Tab-separated table of C-alpha atoms and ligand atoms in Angstrom:
chain	number	residue	atom	x	y	z
A	15	MET	CA	97.028	185.334	162.279
A	16	THR	CA	98.294	183.961	158.339
A	17	SER	CA	97.977	179.512	158.798
A	18	LEU	CA	100.263	179.899	155.608
A	19	ILE	CA	103.385	181.652	153.663
A	20	ILE	CA	103.575	179.928	149.860
A	21	ILE	CA	106.973	180.963	147.926
A	22	GLY	CA	106.340	181.073	144.478
A	23	ALA	CA	103.155	181.097	142.829
A	24	GLY	CA	103.669	178.828	139.792
A	25	PRO	CA	101.432	176.147	139.095
A	26	GLY	CA	102.490	174.460	143.054
A	27	GLY	CA	102.275	177.977	145.009
A	28	TYR	CA	98.831	179.393	143.668
A	29	GLN	CA	96.975	176.685	143.474
A	30	ALA	CA	97.776	175.611	146.910
A	31	ALA	CA	96.703	178.691	147.682
A	32	VAL	CA	93.788	179.235	146.268
A	33	HIS	CA	92.835	175.312	147.751
A	34	ALA	CA	93.413	176.381	150.404
A	35	ALA	CA	91.638	179.533	150.906
A	36	LYS	CA	88.330	177.960	149.840
A	37	HIS	CA	89.133	175.424	153.109
A	38	GLY	CA	88.673	178.828	154.866
A	39	LEU	CA	92.792	178.982	156.148
A	40	LYS	CA	94.453	183.028	155.851
A	41	VAL	CA	97.424	182.913	152.937
A	42	ILE	CA	100.710	184.953	152.019
A	43	ILE	CA	101.863	184.535	148.793
A	44	PHE	CA	105.118	186.027	147.105
A	45	GLU	CA	105.972	186.807	144.029
A	46	GLU	CA	109.010	188.079	142.375
A	47	GLY	CA	107.754	187.801	138.378
A	48	HIS	CA	104.703	187.064	137.223
A	49	VAL	CA	101.785	184.783	138.338
A	50	GLY	CA	101.448	181.329	136.891
A	51	GLY	CA	104.905	180.373	136.812
A	52	THR	CA	107.555	178.433	134.630
A	53	CYS	CA	105.132	176.512	133.502
A	54	LEU	CA	102.270	179.808	132.326
A	55	ASN	CA	105.081	182.630	130.377
A	56	VAL	CA	107.593	180.941	129.319
A	57	GLY	CA	107.104	176.914	129.320
A	58	CYS	CA	104.141	174.680	129.010
A	59	ILE	CA	101.589	177.896	127.556
A	60	PRO	CA	104.037	179.419	125.187
A	61	THR	CA	105.529	176.217	123.437
A	62	LYS	CA	101.638	174.568	123.136
A	63	THR	CA	100.939	178.305	121.689
A	64	TYR	CA	103.552	177.715	119.100
A	65	VAL	CA	102.532	173.604	118.109
A	66	HIS	CA	98.950	175.674	117.499
A	67	SER	CA	100.204	178.641	115.177
A	68	ALA	CA	100.611	177.950	111.400
A	69	THR	CA	103.680	180.171	110.902
A	70	PHE	CA	106.413	181.963	113.112
A	71	ALA	CA	104.588	184.739	113.152
A	72	GLU	CA	101.660	183.728	114.203
A	73	ALA	CA	103.108	181.811	117.206
A	74	ILE	CA	105.072	185.296	118.466
A	75	GLU	CA	102.333	187.346	118.128
A	76	ARG	CA	99.302	185.039	119.947
A	77	GLN	CA	102.041	184.001	122.545
A	78	GLN	CA	101.582	187.197	124.622
A	79	GLN	CA	97.976	187.322	124.122
A	80	VAL	CA	97.576	183.922	125.824
A	81	VAL	CA	100.220	183.934	128.098
A	82	GLU	CA	98.432	187.563	129.685
A	83	GLN	CA	95.306	185.826	129.241
A	84	LEU	CA	96.127	183.183	131.145
A	85	ARG	CA	97.983	185.245	133.800
A	86	GLY	CA	95.001	187.604	134.118
A	87	GLY	CA	92.995	183.990	135.146
A	88	VAL	CA	95.428	183.344	137.929
A	89	GLU	CA	96.128	187.090	138.720
A	90	THR	CA	91.512	186.844	139.488
A	91	LEU	CA	91.565	183.897	141.616
A	92	LEU	CA	94.489	184.718	143.207
A	93	SER	CA	92.186	187.766	144.402
A	94	HIS	CA	90.347	186.106	146.888
A	95	PRO	CA	90.087	187.910	149.776
A	96	ALA	CA	91.525	184.588	151.957
A	97	ILE	CA	94.896	185.319	150.063
A	98	THR	CA	97.371	188.400	149.694
A	99	LEU	CA	99.599	188.208	147.248
A	100	VAL	CA	102.817	189.950	148.022
A	101	ARG	CA	105.034	191.093	144.755
A	102	GLU	CA	108.461	190.647	146.082
A	103	ARG	CA	110.734	187.615	146.640
A	104	ALA	CA	110.566	186.344	150.209
A	105	SER	CA	113.516	185.011	152.034
A	106	PHE	CA	114.009	182.992	155.079
A	107	VAL	CA	114.467	184.451	158.207
A	108	ASP	CA	114.332	181.608	160.728
A	109	ALA	CA	112.268	178.067	160.024
A	110	HIS	CA	109.015	180.644	160.607
A	111	THR	CA	109.653	184.039	159.305
A	112	VAL	CA	110.203	185.832	156.106
A	113	GLU	CA	111.278	188.887	154.694
A	114	THR	CA	111.046	190.943	151.605
A	115	PRO	CA	113.487	193.326	150.192
A	116	SER	CA	111.123	195.728	151.316
A	117	GLY	CA	112.263	194.864	154.397
A	118	GLN	CA	108.635	193.604	155.481
A	119	ARG	CA	108.683	190.263	157.670
A	120	PHE	CA	105.909	187.713	157.575
A	121	THR	CA	105.786	184.567	160.340
A	122	ALA	CA	103.232	181.545	159.865
A	123	ASP	CA	102.809	178.348	161.676
A	124	ASN	CA	103.426	176.365	158.117
A	125	ILE	CA	105.579	177.442	154.710
A	126	ILE	CA	104.939	175.780	150.899
A	127	ILE	CA	108.209	176.940	149.240
A	128	ALA	CA	107.581	176.513	145.462
A	129	THR	CA	110.018	177.566	143.785
A	130	GLY	CA	110.574	176.079	140.396
A	131	SER	CA	113.422	175.479	138.834
A	132	SER	CA	115.623	177.378	136.193
A	133	ALA	CA	117.840	175.472	133.188
A	134	LYS	CA	121.314	174.314	133.760
A	135	LEU	CA	123.708	174.724	131.480
A	136	LEU	CA	126.550	172.596	130.434
A	137	PRO	CA	129.240	173.517	132.126
A	138	ILE	CA	131.875	174.536	128.071
A	139	GLU	CA	133.974	176.076	126.622
A	140	GLY	CA	131.283	178.311	125.111
A	141	ALA	CA	127.928	178.427	127.141
A	142	ASP	CA	128.311	182.161	127.419
A	143	ALA	CA	128.403	183.199	123.583
A	144	PRO	CA	125.549	185.251	122.940
A	145	SER	CA	124.327	182.459	119.930
A	146	VAL	CA	123.694	180.635	123.417
A	147	LEU	CA	120.047	180.373	124.193
A	148	THR	CA	118.177	178.727	127.113
A	149	SER	CA	114.460	178.223	126.201
A	150	THR	CA	113.128	180.871	128.022
A	151	GLU	CA	115.424	183.115	125.784
A	152	LEU	CA	114.864	180.642	122.294
A	153	LEU	CA	110.703	182.122	122.850
A	154	ARG	CA	111.770	185.886	123.046
A	155	LEU	CA	112.228	185.922	119.718
A	156	THR	CA	111.625	187.542	117.110
A	157	GLU	CA	112.477	186.063	114.238
A	158	LEU	CA	113.883	182.902	113.102
A	159	PRO	CA	117.076	181.060	113.519
A	160	ARG	CA	118.098	179.587	110.114
A	161	ARG	CA	119.620	177.097	111.358
A	162	LEU	CA	118.979	175.358	115.212
A	163	CYS	CA	121.274	173.522	116.702
A	164	ILE	CA	119.585	172.003	119.869
A	165	ILE	CA	122.628	170.241	122.929
A	166	GLY	CA	119.959	167.512	124.406
A	167	ALA	CA	117.575	165.313	122.984
A	168	GLY	CA	114.542	165.448	126.276
A	169	VAL	CA	111.489	166.876	126.560
A	170	ILE	CA	112.392	170.058	125.514
A	171	GLY	CA	114.953	169.682	122.739
A	172	MET	CA	112.683	167.460	121.060
A	173	GLU	CA	109.585	169.764	121.630
A	174	PHE	CA	111.045	172.866	120.104
A	175	ALA	CA	113.031	170.643	116.971
A	176	SER	CA	109.487	169.345	116.103
A	177	VAL	CA	108.279	172.787	115.854
A	178	PHE	CA	110.741	175.435	114.969
A	179	GLN	CA	111.610	173.184	111.810
A	180	ARG	CA	107.995	173.239	111.080
A	181	PHE	CA	108.159	176.340	110.870
A	182	GLY	CA	111.009	176.529	108.596
A	183	ALA	CA	114.407	176.168	110.122
A	184	GLU	CA	117.192	173.302	109.514
A	185	VAL	CA	117.050	171.694	112.816
A	186	THR	CA	120.132	169.300	114.416
A	187	VAL	CA	120.347	168.046	117.730
A	188	VAL	CA	122.654	166.404	119.399
A	189	GLU	CA	122.410	163.886	121.843
A	190	TYR	CA	124.733	162.585	123.975
A	191	LEU	CA	122.363	159.115	125.083
A	192	LYS	CA	121.660	157.117	121.944
A	193	GLU	CA	118.613	157.656	121.970
A	194	CYS	CA	115.680	160.290	123.197
A	195	LEU	CA	113.144	160.728	125.368
A	196	PRO	CA	114.839	158.692	128.045
A	197	MET	CA	111.692	158.607	130.321
A	198	VAL	CA	110.164	157.109	126.914
A	199	ASP	CA	109.501	153.486	126.395
A	200	ALA	CA	113.295	152.736	124.041
A	201	ASP	CA	111.208	151.279	121.173
A	202	ILE	CA	108.179	153.810	120.844
A	203	ALA	CA	111.121	157.134	122.156
A	204	LYS	CA	113.140	155.917	118.104
A	205	ARG	CA	109.714	155.430	116.310
A	206	LEU	CA	109.337	158.968	116.299
A	207	ARG	CA	112.218	160.177	115.971
A	208	LYS	CA	112.600	157.899	112.905
A	209	LEU	CA	109.847	159.684	111.600
A	210	LEU	CA	111.127	163.785	113.138
A	211	GLU	CA	114.449	163.016	110.831
A	212	LYS	CA	111.926	161.737	108.081
A	213	ARG	CA	110.258	165.302	108.237
A	214	GLY	CA	113.836	166.750	107.971
A	215	ILE	CA	115.620	167.235	111.479
A	216	THR	CA	119.426	165.816	111.780
A	217	PHE	CA	120.004	164.095	114.752
A	218	TYR	CA	123.577	163.398	116.128
A	219	MET	CA	123.081	160.397	118.908
A	220	GLY	CA	125.446	159.636	121.123
A	221	ALA	CA	127.147	162.470	120.656
A	222	GLY	CA	128.167	164.586	123.880
A	223	VAL	CA	128.831	168.396	123.571
A	224	LYS	CA	131.857	169.954	124.577
A	225	ALA	CA	132.362	173.306	123.509
A	226	ILE	CA	130.963	176.245	121.226
A	227	ARG	CA	133.417	178.560	119.380
A	228	GLY	CA	131.926	181.794	118.468
A	229	THR	CA	128.463	179.469	116.005
A	230	SER	CA	130.188	175.737	115.510
A	231	VAL	CA	128.978	173.800	118.142
A	232	TYR	CA	131.978	170.983	118.662
A	233	PHE	CA	130.938	167.299	119.605
A	234	ASP	CA	131.992	163.625	119.540
A	235	GLN	CA	130.336	160.726	118.558
A	236	LYS	CA	132.280	157.346	118.571
A	237	GLY	CA	135.677	158.888	119.752
A	238	LYS	CA	135.171	161.388	116.110
A	239	GLU	CA	135.040	165.164	116.844
A	240	LEU	CA	132.501	166.437	114.949
A	241	SER	CA	131.105	169.551	114.800
A	242	VAL	CA	127.621	171.642	113.341
A	243	GLU	CA	127.720	175.149	112.680
A	244	ALA	CA	124.311	177.737	113.931
A	245	ASP	CA	122.565	180.603	113.689
A	246	VAL	CA	120.857	179.694	117.426
A	247	ILE	CA	121.533	177.191	119.660
A	248	LEU	CA	119.213	176.099	121.986
A	249	MET	CA	120.672	174.438	125.315
A	250	ALA	CA	117.951	171.628	126.974
A	251	THR	CA	120.241	169.731	128.870
A	252	GLY	CA	118.006	169.963	132.072
A	253	ARG	CA	116.300	171.797	134.890
A	254	LYS	CA	118.187	172.334	138.321
A	255	PRO	CA	116.134	173.317	141.388
A	256	ASN	CA	115.936	177.134	142.333
A	257	VAL	CA	117.111	176.668	145.830
A	258	SER	CA	118.216	179.626	147.844
A	259	PRO	CA	121.495	180.476	150.325
A	260	ASP	CA	118.397	181.654	152.661
A	261	PHE	CA	117.007	178.755	153.039
A	262	ALA	CA	120.090	177.583	155.472
A	263	ASN	CA	118.627	179.866	158.114
A	264	ALA	CA	115.378	177.754	158.263
A	265	GLY	CA	117.572	174.724	158.608
A	266	PHE	CA	116.522	171.877	156.445
A	267	ASP	CA	118.340	169.818	154.413
A	268	PHE	CA	118.610	170.917	150.506
A	269	ASP	CA	121.695	170.062	147.889
A	270	PRO	CA	122.030	172.801	144.581
A	271	ARG	CA	121.363	169.973	142.267
A	272	LYS	CA	119.177	167.849	143.635
A	273	GLY	CA	116.617	170.319	145.048
A	274	VAL	CA	115.364	170.759	148.244
A	275	LEU	CA	114.754	166.580	150.338
A	276	VAL	CA	111.949	166.237	151.135
A	277	ASP	CA	110.290	163.073	152.614
A	278	ASN	CA	106.552	161.629	150.718
A	279	HIS	CA	104.491	164.393	152.134
A	280	PHE	CA	106.523	166.790	150.565
A	281	GLN	CA	107.494	168.246	154.055
A	282	THR	CA	110.961	169.084	155.043
A	283	THR	CA	113.286	167.505	157.700
A	284	VAL	CA	111.636	170.592	159.672
A	285	PRO	CA	108.066	170.414	160.789
A	286	GLY	CA	106.168	173.187	159.225
A	287	ILE	CA	107.977	173.604	155.731
A	288	PHE	CA	106.966	171.810	153.038
A	289	ALA	CA	108.617	171.991	149.289
A	290	ILE	CA	106.929	171.269	146.169
A	291	GLY	CA	107.364	171.206	142.536
A	292	ASP	CA	110.731	171.530	141.152
A	293	VAL	CA	112.225	172.998	143.740
A	294	ASN	CA	112.320	169.671	145.061
A	295	GLY	CA	113.550	167.746	142.225
A	296	ARG	CA	111.244	164.627	142.150
A	297	GLN	CA	108.954	165.254	138.951
A	298	MET	CA	109.081	168.499	136.822
A	299	LEU	CA	105.559	169.004	135.374
A	300	ALA	CA	103.603	171.116	136.346
A	301	HIS	CA	101.051	168.533	137.124
A	302	ALA	CA	102.867	167.368	140.020
A	303	ALA	CA	103.527	170.352	141.485
A	304	GLU	CA	100.081	171.410	141.620
A	305	MET	CA	99.020	167.594	142.992
A	306	GLN	CA	101.804	167.963	145.197
A	307	GLY	CA	100.336	171.066	146.703
A	308	ILE	CA	97.487	170.263	147.723
A	309	HIS	CA	98.441	167.137	148.689
A	310	VAL	CA	100.290	169.506	150.611
A	311	VAL	CA	97.357	171.363	152.200
A	312	ASN	CA	95.090	168.606	152.254
A	313	SER	CA	97.161	167.397	155.142
A	314	LEU	CA	97.844	170.963	156.777
A	315	LEU	CA	94.240	170.654	156.468
A	316	GLY	CA	93.650	166.990	158.336
A	317	LEU	CA	92.233	165.927	155.017
A	318	PRO	CA	92.811	162.808	153.326
A	319	ASP	CA	93.491	162.364	149.426
A	320	GLU	CA	93.831	159.568	147.495
A	321	MET	CA	96.973	160.534	145.472
A	322	ASP	CA	99.304	157.985	143.895
A	323	PHE	CA	102.245	160.344	143.015
A	324	ASN	CA	103.975	156.794	141.790
A	325	ILE	CA	100.977	157.131	138.767
A	326	MET	CA	102.702	160.426	136.897
A	327	PRO	CA	101.315	160.578	133.060
A	328	ALA	CA	104.017	163.090	131.381
A	329	ALA	CA	103.487	164.228	127.274
A	330	ILE	CA	106.293	165.604	124.463
A	331	PHE	CA	103.944	167.793	122.544
A	332	THR	CA	106.186	167.110	119.611
A	333	GLU	CA	104.674	166.150	116.279
A	334	PRO	CA	102.850	163.784	116.715
A	335	GLU	CA	102.822	163.839	120.643
A	336	ALA	CA	104.701	161.200	122.565
A	337	ALA	CA	103.197	160.199	126.534
A	338	CYS	CA	103.697	158.506	128.629
A	339	VAL	CA	102.637	156.692	132.416
A	340	GLY	CA	104.353	153.937	135.034
A	341	PRO	CA	107.752	152.212	133.984
A	342	SER	CA	109.119	151.031	130.232
A	343	GLU	CA	109.488	148.188	129.345
A	344	ASP	CA	113.585	148.452	130.051
A	345	GLN	CA	112.988	149.476	133.076
A	346	LEU	CA	110.554	146.561	134.049
A	347	LYS	CA	113.183	144.301	132.392
A	348	GLU	CA	115.895	146.063	134.833
A	349	ALA	CA	113.330	145.763	137.905
A	350	ARG	CA	112.826	141.840	137.515
A	351	THR	CA	109.144	142.799	137.458
A	352	PRO	CA	107.404	139.795	134.994
A	353	PHE	CA	104.558	141.510	133.156
A	354	GLU	CA	103.155	141.653	129.332
A	355	CYS	CA	103.626	143.378	126.139
A	356	HIS	CA	100.451	144.521	124.006
A	357	LYS	CA	100.175	147.139	121.033
A	358	ALA	CA	97.743	148.498	119.139
A	359	PHE	CA	98.985	150.139	115.824
A	360	TYR	CA	97.696	153.887	114.678
A	361	ARG	CA	97.797	152.394	110.907
A	362	ALA	CA	95.151	150.005	111.723
A	363	ASN	CA	92.449	152.332	113.183
A	364	GLY	CA	89.322	153.666	111.522
A	365	LYS	CA	89.353	157.037	113.033
A	366	ALA	CA	93.483	157.535	112.345
A	367	LEU	CA	93.384	156.522	108.910
A	368	ALA	CA	90.570	159.439	108.624
A	369	MET	CA	92.284	161.921	110.334
A	370	LYS	CA	95.690	160.762	107.911
A	371	GLU	CA	96.632	160.160	111.560
A	372	THR	CA	98.618	156.711	111.128
A	373	GLU	CA	102.322	157.275	112.061
A	374	GLY	CA	102.043	156.227	116.128
A	375	MET	CA	101.794	153.110	118.538
A	376	VAL	CA	100.371	152.286	122.132
A	377	LYS	CA	102.562	150.381	123.991
A	378	LEU	CA	100.267	148.685	127.054
A	379	CYS	CA	102.338	146.521	129.979
A	380	SER	CA	100.734	144.660	131.931
A	381	GLU	CA	101.063	142.697	134.470
A	382	PRO	CA	100.753	138.933	133.110
A	383	ASN	CA	97.594	136.688	132.121
A	384	ARG	CA	96.421	140.240	131.497
A	385	GLY	CA	96.422	141.074	134.821
A	386	HIS	CA	97.019	145.016	136.348
A	387	ILE	CA	98.057	147.917	133.645
A	388	LEU	CA	101.116	148.775	134.821
A	389	SER	CA	103.109	151.364	132.468
A	390	CYS	CA	101.390	152.815	128.855
A	391	HIS	CA	103.907	154.780	126.510
A	392	ALA	CA	103.046	156.091	123.111
A	393	PHE	CA	103.874	158.335	119.965
A	394	GLY	CA	100.776	159.509	117.168
A	395	ALA	CA	98.067	161.721	117.239
A	396	HIS	CA	96.562	163.523	120.749
A	397	ALA	CA	98.825	160.405	122.237
A	398	ALA	CA	98.546	162.035	125.363
A	399	ASP	CA	94.633	161.837	125.652
A	400	LEU	CA	95.237	158.378	125.035
A	401	VAL	CA	97.648	157.671	128.505
A	402	GLN	CA	95.994	159.725	130.379
A	403	GLU	CA	92.753	157.533	130.093
A	404	ALA	CA	95.829	154.860	131.045
A	405	SER	CA	96.167	156.454	133.859
A	406	VAL	CA	93.120	156.724	135.507
A	407	LEU	CA	92.113	152.675	134.595
A	408	MET	CA	95.811	152.584	136.466
A	409	CYS	CA	94.558	154.572	139.508
A	410	CYS	CA	91.112	152.846	139.697
A	411	ARG	CA	93.548	149.834	139.681
A	412	ALA	CA	92.183	147.683	136.684
A	413	THR	CA	93.091	145.318	134.415
A	414	VAL	CA	93.912	144.828	131.187
A	415	ALA	CA	90.918	141.476	130.282
A	416	GLN	CA	89.025	144.028	132.315
A	417	LEU	CA	89.988	147.402	129.488
A	418	SER	CA	88.474	144.923	126.413
A	419	SER	CA	85.355	144.611	127.223
A	420	MET	CA	84.689	148.462	128.136
A	421	VAL	CA	82.612	149.951	125.775
A	422	HIS	CA	84.544	152.818	123.328
A	423	ILE	CA	83.604	154.989	120.995
A	424	HIS	CA	83.581	154.332	117.335
A	425	PRO	CA	85.597	155.873	115.455
A	426	THR	CA	87.866	157.079	117.989
A	427	LEU	CA	91.636	157.014	118.753
A	428	GLY	CA	90.859	155.646	122.007
A	429	GLU	CA	90.084	152.002	120.197
A	430	LEU	CA	93.684	151.736	120.175
A	431	LEU	CA	93.721	151.163	123.830
A	432	ARG	CA	90.844	148.390	123.594
A	433	MET	CA	92.905	147.121	121.047
A	434	ALA	CA	95.514	147.114	122.326
A	435	ALA	CA	94.242	145.012	125.635
A	436	GLU	CA	92.498	142.551	123.076
B	10	NAI	P1	115.837	166.460	130.385
B	10	NAI	O1	116.531	165.490	131.121
B	10	NAI	O2	114.500	165.567	129.382
B	10	NAI	O3	117.244	166.281	128.995
B	10	NAI	C1	118.411	166.621	128.333
B	10	NAI	C2	119.127	165.820	128.183
B	10	NAI	O4	120.385	166.889	127.594
B	10	NAI	C3	119.304	164.582	128.432
B	10	NAI	O5	119.057	163.783	126.998
B	10	NAI	C4	121.032	164.538	128.397
B	10	NAI	O6	121.393	163.175	127.673
B	10	NAI	C5	121.409	164.976	127.346
B	10	NAI	N1	122.822	166.402	127.445
B	10	NAI	C6	122.577	166.637	128.511
B	10	NAI	N2	124.439	166.784	128.322
B	10	NAI	C7	124.511	166.386	127.124
B	10	NAI	C8	125.700	167.297	126.385
B	10	NAI	N3	127.155	167.005	126.814
B	10	NAI	N4	125.854	166.417	125.041
B	10	NAI	C9	124.673	166.346	123.957
B	10	NAI	N5	123.871	165.870	124.897
B	10	NAI	C10	123.922	166.464	126.728
B	10	NAI	O7	116.347	167.684	130.475
B	10	NAI	P2	114.627	169.191	129.982
B	10	NAI	O8	114.638	168.768	128.441
B	10	NAI	O9	116.082	170.156	129.323
B	10	NAI	O10	113.639	168.918	130.308
B	10	NAI	C11	113.600	169.411	131.721
B	10	NAI	C12	113.133	169.593	132.513
B	10	NAI	O11	111.757	169.871	132.448
B	10	NAI	C13	112.039	167.839	132.492
B	10	NAI	O12	112.478	167.305	133.891
B	10	NAI	C14	111.336	167.550	131.678
B	10	NAI	O13	109.985	166.763	132.195
B	10	NAI	C15	110.120	169.759	132.090
B	10	NAI	N6	109.584	169.509	131.086
B	10	NAI	C16	108.465	168.677	130.946
B	10	NAI	C17	107.097	169.084	130.306
B	10	NAI	C18	106.363	168.496	130.138
B	10	NAI	O14	106.193	168.313	129.951
B	10	NAI	N7	105.547	168.994	128.046
B	10	NAI	C19	108.042	170.882	128.992
B	10	NAI	C20	109.617	171.138	129.252
B	10	NAI	C21	109.759	171.188	129.757
């Protein structure tokens, strides 16, 4: 008897399958594409391979090698005797039954939906022009575009802008909001954008794209109509949850834009059916999907855990990186949360100077009087690792006063956190 059906073998689905199998559950996992999902095949992993390659040619060569190696690792994990991998699409017949195109039917008491998300295209004239690509399609290019125009300065837009500019493309970013990376502290986002601007990326901020005609991107900025010429246009204006009409057969609530409605334990409105990762539209991050899946399996097994999904660190792999955990200064102000702010700059850190990485800043927000750490936002070399430390401290409910008395190795970038806490 199958105890658990999982639909989708991305980071949410495959980690849940492995965790469940290790704890004695019998799992069937469905995947219509490659195992590893967006993150491994066309997201985090290939883009990080680009970041760590010297040239575009090296990036495309290494991308395939790295992805195939990791995919092999996931296949090995899924070869666990308690897991059956079905390489087909699963569609709901009813709340406990799914069916594949080849006509096989499977039932289980519990089902986890982990179908991920896909690129959202703007509903504008020319969005279907051949020069307009999603991030997945951009990663398939074998020739570096001479002029790349990126619509959207969110996570995907900024990561591709940074790396393609370094490879030698002429990069222009057009963003509707007045600052890039809306989830990051505005001060930090602005400093990072200015740094990338100095490197040669052109930004049009407060600029809403209205149409694409041929190779021209038309947008409004402060009431003026402007345009940019490009050989390739990347549409990086968000992602939409992969919901499917057959979800209606199972009877739970879902919305094509917002995804599958879930409670705080990722259960849908039908008991026994769960939705984890991008498809529930909550936190579109691979590590969020992974932890949500493990949390669901723990609750099925009656295993308590202490996951706090409000403490969700995230990083943007531009050069240098940006990262954040907890609310930005603006969000704290908006929520009228009393707080104080502590800053440290890379240029005053010995390791950063030695590394020639003096551009960067760490900002910690805490309760007044050096109380509990509420958030940490940073940009600069290895900012993701610094924010990870802050995130762990937040999970342990540490205060800024405690952080300032924790010994940090000298010389390290980690000292920046203690410096901010002082
Ligand atoms: P996003 O939501 O982060 O950014 C989209 C941007 O497009 C916004 O800033 C928005 O204002 C702008 N935009 C929308 N319409 C526009 C218009 N007409 N003209 C100009 N600008 C316009 O979405 P993105 O970057 O596509 O990423 C999708 C998801 O994938 C996010 O949830 C992100 O967190 C996740 N992701 C995470 C990564 C990481 O953790 N390192 C890497 C890649 C993606």
